[in-house]
Coordinates of C-alpha atoms in Angstrom, one line a residue:
X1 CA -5.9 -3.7 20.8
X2 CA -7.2 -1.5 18.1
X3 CA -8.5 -3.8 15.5
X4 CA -5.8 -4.1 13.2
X5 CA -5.2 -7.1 11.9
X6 CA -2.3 -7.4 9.6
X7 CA -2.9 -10.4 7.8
X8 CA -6.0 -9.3 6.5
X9 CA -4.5 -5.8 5.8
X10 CA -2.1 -7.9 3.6
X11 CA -4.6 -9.4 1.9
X12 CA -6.4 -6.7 1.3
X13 CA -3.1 -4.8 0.5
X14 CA -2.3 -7.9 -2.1
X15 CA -6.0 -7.4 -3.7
X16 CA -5.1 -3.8 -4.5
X17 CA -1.7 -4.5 -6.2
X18 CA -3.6 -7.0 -8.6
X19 CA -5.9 -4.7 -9.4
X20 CA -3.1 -1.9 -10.1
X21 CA -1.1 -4.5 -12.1
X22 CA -3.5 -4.7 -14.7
X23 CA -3.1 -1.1 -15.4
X24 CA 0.9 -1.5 -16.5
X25 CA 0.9 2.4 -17.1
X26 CA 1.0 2.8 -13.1
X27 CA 3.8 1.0 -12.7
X28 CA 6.3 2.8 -15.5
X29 CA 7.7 5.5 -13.4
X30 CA 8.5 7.7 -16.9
X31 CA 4.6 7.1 -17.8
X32 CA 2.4 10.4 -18.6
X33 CA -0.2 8.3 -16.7
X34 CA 1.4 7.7 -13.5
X35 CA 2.2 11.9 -13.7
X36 CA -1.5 12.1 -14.6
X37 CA -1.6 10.4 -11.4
X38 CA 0.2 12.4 -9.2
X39 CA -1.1 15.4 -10.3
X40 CA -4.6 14.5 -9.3
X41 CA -3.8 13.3 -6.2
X42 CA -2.0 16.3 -5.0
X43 CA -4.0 19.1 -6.8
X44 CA -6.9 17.7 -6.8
X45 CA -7.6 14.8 -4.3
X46 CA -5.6 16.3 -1.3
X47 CA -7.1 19.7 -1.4
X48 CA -11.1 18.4 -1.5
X49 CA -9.8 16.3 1.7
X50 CA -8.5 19.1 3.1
X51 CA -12.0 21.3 2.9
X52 CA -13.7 18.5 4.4
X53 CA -13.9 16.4 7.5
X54 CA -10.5 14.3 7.7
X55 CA -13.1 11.7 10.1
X56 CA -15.1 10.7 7.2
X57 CA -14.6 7.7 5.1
X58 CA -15.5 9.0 1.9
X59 CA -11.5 10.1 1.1
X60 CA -10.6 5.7 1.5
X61 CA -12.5 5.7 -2.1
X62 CA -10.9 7.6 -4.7
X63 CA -10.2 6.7 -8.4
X64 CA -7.6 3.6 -8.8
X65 CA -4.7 5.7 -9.9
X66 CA -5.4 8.2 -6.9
X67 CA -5.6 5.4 -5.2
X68 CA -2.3 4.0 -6.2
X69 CA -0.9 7.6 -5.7
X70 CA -2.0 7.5 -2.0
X71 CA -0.7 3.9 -1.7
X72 CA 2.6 5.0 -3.0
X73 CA 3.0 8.0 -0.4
X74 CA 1.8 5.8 2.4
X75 CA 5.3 3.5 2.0
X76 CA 7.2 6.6 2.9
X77 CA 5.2 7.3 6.5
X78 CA 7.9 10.0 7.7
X79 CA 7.1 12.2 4.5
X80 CA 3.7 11.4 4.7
X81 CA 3.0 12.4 8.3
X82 CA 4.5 15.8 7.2
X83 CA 2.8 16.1 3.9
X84 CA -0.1 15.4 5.4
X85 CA 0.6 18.4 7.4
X86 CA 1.3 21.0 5.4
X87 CA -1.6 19.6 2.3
X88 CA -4.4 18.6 4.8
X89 CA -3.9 19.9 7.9
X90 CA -3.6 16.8 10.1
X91 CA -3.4 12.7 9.1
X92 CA -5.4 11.7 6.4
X93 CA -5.7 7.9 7.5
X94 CA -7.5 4.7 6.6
X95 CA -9.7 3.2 9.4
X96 CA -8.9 -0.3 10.7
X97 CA -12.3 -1.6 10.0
X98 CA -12.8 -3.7 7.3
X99 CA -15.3 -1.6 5.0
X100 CA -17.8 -4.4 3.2
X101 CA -18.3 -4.0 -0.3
X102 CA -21.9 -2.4 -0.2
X103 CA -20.4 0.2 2.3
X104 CA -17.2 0.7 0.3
X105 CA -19.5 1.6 -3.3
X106 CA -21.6 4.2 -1.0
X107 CA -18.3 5.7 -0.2
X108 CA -17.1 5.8 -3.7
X109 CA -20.1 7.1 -4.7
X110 CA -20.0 10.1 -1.8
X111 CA -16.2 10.7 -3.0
X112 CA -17.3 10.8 -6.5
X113 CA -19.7 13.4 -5.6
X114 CA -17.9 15.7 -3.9
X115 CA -15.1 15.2 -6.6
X116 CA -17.6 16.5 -9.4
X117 CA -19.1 19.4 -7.1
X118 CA -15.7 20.8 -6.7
X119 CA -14.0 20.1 -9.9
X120 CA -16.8 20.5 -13.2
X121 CA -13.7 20.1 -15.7
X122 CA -12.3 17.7 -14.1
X123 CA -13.2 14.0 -15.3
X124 CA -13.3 11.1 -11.9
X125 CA -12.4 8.4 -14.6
X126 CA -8.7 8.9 -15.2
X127 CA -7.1 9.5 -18.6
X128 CA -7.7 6.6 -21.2
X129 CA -5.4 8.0 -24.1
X130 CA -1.6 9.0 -23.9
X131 CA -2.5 12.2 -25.3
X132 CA -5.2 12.5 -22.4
X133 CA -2.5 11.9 -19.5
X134 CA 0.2 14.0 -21.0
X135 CA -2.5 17.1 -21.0
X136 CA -3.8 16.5 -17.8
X137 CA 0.3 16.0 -16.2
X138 CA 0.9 19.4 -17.9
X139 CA -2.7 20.7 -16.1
X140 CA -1.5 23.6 -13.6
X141 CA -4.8 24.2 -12.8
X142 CA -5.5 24.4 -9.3
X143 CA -2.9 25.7 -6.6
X144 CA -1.6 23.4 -4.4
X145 CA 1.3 22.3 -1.3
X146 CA 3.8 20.1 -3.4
X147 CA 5.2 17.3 -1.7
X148 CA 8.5 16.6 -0.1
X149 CA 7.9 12.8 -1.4
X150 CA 8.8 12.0 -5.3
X151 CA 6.4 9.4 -5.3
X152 CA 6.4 8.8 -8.9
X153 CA 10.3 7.1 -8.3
X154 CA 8.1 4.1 -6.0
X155 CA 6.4 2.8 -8.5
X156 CA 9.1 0.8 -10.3
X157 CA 10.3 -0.6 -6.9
X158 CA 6.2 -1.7 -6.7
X159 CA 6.3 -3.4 -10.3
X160 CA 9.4 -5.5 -8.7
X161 CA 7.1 -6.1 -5.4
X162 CA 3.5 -7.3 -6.9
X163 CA 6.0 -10.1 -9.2
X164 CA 8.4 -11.2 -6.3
X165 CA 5.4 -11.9 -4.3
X166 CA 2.7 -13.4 -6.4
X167 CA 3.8 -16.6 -5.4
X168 CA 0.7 -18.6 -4.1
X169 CA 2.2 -19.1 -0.9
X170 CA 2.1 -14.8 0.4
X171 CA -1.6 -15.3 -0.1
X172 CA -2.3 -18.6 1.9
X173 CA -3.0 -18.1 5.6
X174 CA -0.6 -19.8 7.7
X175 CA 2.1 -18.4 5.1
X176 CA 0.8 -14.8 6.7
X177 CA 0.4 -15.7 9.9
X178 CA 4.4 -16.8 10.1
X179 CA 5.1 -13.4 8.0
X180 CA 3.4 -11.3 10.9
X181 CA 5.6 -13.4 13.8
X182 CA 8.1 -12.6 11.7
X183 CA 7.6 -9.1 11.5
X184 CA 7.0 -8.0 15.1
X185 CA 10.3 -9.7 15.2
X186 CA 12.0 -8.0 12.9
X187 CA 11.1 -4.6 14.1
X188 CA 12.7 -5.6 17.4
X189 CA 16.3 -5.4 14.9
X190 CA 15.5 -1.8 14.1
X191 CA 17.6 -0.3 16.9
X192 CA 19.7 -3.0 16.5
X193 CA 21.2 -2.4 13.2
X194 CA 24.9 -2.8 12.5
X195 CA 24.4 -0.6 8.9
X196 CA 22.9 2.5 7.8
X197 CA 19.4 0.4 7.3
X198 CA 17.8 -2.5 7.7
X199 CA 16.3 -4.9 4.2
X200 CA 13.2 -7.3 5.0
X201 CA 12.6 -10.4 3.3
X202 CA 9.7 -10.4 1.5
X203 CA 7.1 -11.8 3.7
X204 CA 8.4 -9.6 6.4
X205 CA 8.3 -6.4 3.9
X206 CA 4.4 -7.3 2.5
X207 CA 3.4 -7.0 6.2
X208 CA 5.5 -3.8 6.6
X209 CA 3.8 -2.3 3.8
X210 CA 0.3 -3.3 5.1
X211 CA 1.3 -1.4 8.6
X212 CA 1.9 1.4 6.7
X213 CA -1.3 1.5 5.0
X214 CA -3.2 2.6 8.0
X215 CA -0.9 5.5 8.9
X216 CA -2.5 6.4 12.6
X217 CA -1.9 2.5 13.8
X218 CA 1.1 2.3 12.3
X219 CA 2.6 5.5 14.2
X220 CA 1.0 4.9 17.2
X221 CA 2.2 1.2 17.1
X222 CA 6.1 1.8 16.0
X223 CA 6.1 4.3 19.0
X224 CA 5.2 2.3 21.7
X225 CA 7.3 -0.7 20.6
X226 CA 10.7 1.6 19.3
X227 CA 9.7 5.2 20.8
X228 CA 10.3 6.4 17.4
X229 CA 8.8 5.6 14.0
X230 CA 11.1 3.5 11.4
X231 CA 12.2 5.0 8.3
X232 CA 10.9 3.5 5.1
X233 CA 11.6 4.4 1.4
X234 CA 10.4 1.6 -0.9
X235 CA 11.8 3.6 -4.1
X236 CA 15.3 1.8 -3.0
X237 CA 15.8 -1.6 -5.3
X238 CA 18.6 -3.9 -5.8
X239 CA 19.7 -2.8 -8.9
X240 CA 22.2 -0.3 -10.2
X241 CA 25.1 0.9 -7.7
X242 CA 22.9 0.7 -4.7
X243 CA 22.3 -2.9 -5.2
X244 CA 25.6 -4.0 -3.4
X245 CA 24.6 -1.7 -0.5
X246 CA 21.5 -3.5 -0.3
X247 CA 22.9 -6.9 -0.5
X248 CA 25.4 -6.1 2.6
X249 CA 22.1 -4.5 4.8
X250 CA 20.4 -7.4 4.4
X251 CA 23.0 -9.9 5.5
X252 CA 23.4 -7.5 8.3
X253 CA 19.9 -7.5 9.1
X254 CA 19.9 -11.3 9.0
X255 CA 23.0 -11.7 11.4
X256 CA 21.6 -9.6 13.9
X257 CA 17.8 -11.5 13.3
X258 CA 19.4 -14.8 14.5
X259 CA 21.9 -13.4 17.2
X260 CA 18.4 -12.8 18.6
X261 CA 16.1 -14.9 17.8
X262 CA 17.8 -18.0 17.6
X263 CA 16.1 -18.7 14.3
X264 CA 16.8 -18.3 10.0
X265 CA 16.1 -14.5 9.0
X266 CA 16.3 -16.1 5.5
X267 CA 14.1 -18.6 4.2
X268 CA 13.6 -19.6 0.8
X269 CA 9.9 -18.9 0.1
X270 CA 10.2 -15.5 1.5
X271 CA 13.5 -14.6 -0.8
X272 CA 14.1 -12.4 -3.8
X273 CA 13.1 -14.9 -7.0
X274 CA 16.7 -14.9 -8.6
X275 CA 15.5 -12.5 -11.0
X276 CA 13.7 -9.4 -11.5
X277 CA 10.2 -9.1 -13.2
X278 CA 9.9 -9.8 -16.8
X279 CA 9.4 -8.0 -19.2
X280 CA 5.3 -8.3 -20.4
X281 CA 4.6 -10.1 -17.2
X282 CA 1.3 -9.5 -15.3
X283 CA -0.5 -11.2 -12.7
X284 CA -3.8 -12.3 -14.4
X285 CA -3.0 -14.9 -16.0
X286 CA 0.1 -16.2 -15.0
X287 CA 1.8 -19.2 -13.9
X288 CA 2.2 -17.9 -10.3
X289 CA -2.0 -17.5 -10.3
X290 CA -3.0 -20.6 -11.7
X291 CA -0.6 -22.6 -9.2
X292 CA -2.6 -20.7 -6.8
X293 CA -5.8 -21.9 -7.7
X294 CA -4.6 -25.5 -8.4
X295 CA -3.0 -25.6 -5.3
X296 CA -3.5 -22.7 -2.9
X297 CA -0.6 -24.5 -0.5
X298 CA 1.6 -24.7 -3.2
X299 CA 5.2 -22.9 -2.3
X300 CA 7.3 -21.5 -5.5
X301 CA 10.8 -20.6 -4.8
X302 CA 13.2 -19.0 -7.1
X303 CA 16.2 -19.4 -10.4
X304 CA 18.4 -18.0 -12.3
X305 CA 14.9 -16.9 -14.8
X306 CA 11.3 -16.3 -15.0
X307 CA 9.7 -19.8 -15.3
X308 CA 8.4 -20.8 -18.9
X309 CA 4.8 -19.3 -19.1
X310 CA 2.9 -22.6 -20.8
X311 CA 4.9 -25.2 -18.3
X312 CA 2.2 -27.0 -16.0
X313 CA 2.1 -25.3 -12.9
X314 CA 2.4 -28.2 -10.5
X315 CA 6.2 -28.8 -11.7
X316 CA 6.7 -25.7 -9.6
X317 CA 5.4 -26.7 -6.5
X318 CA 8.5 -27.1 -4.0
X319 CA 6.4 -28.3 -1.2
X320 CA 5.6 -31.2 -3.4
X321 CA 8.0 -33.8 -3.0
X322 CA 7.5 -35.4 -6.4
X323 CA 9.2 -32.6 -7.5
X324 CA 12.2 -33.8 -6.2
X325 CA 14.9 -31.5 -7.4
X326 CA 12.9 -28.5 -5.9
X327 CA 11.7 -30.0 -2.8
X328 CA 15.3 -30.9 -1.7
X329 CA 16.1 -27.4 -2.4
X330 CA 13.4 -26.0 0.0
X331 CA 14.5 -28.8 2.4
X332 CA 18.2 -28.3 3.1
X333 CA 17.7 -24.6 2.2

């Protein structure tokens, strides 16, 4: 037992994509920003790591879009492990222990430090103006080990993610707890899959991702349950000409889930929405937060469309059997 525990790692995890949604900019894989980005976490945030201690803290508080950056790698652990390599020189990880926020703003302030030390022209704050992030994409300044990861091409696929599961039930409790049950299931189907690869539902795939946010756990983990470490590329959507691909691994997935287990793979809370995010959509704000904070048990499933923004949230509420039509559905589903 190392400490880890996933459903606070999810939480945590789910705290972080609010805070990136608000910055729409990181999300647009095409976006001068999200380059801006990139380009500051591999010339400049990766090389200070590397010239110090990979141990200390400090490099678990960089700027939000280096952050986002290092998120980003994270969800393809076999590229990371090896970029890590060849940029720093061993595994640049995230501790399991929870940081508290006093701790956490000592840390930033120690990165922030070190970040001005080494780099005079460059700013910590990232670019506010297009203009800003399109000069400092174009920066070559600063050599560098490029990585084998095009993590710009994730970001989309994590637009799609922080909407599919802003439903208030992925931040309530017992919601979590089923989603980790669920997940050290699931990754007994790994050397079981009848396809090329296996698809998560969404619960299952929001504690996936917070496994791979602490990159030492999660290898040392996947190799004592599997003996090897599962593949994961969260760039892949269903959309386009992959979609139908998709569609048949995760049926595949789900067949071989209950030839196991005995039990649903798919549930309805924990399913794709029906639709993809809308267009102009963001978290703050939205119908999927203040169902959360009228009712933090409240279950949403999906339809055919985005729900209508100004409708009162507790017509949404499928665990609510006064909403009849929607409670059968979650019911018989």
């Amino acid at each position: 037992d190392d400490g880890l525990s996933l459903v606070d790692a999810a939480k945590t995890l789910l705290h972080i994509l609010q805070a990136v949604d608000q910055h729409s900019e990181l999300l647009d894989p095409d976006s001068p920003f999200l380059a801006a980005a990139v380009r500051r976490y591999e010339r400049l945030w990766l090389p200070l790591i590397s010239k110090h201690d990979l141990c200390s803290e400090w490099h678990t508080s960089p700027p939000l879009d280096v952050k986002w950056v290092w998120l980003l790698h994270r969800l393809a652990p076999l590229a990371y492990f090896d970029d890590c390599e060849k940029a720093c020189g061993g595994l640049v990880d995230l501790p399991v222990e929870h940081c508290s926020s006093i701790k956490q703003s000592e840390l930033e302030t120690e990165a922030r430090l070190l970040w001005e030390r080494s780099y005079a022209d460059e700013s910590w704050a990232p670019p506010a103006t297009v203009e800003e992030a399109m000069q400092a994409a174009a920066d070559e300044a600063y050599s560098y080990t490029p990585l084998t990861y095009r993590i710009a091409r994730s970001a989309g696929a994590q637009a799609q993610f922080i909407y599919q599961t802003s439903r208030p039930q992925f931040r309530c409790a017992t919601f979590l707890r089923r989603a980790l049950q669920r997940y050290a299931r699931f990754l007994s189907v790994l050397p079981r899959r009848t396809e090329r690869m296996v698809v998560p539902c969404y619960d299952i795939d929001l504690m996936w991702h917070a496994h791979m946010m602490h990159p030492s756990a999660y290898r040392r983990h996947l190799k004592e349950l599997l003996g090897f470490v599962a593949w994961h590329d969260d760039s892949l959507v269903r959309t386009g000409d992959g979609g139908a691909d998709l569609d048949k691994c995760f049926w595949a997935t789900g067949n071989v889930y209950k030839d196991i287990f005995d039990e649903p793979y798919h549930v309805l809370e924990c399913e794709y929405r029906g639709h993809d995010r809308p267009s102009g959509w963001t978290y703050e704000g939205s119908i999927e937060q203040r169902l959360m904070e009228i009712r933090p048990e409240a279950v949403m499933i999906g339809g055919s469309g985005p729900p209508p923004p100004h409708l009162e949230p507790t017509l949404l509420d499928a665990a609510d059997p006064q909403n009849v039509r929607l409670h059968q559905y979650l019911v018989d589903y």
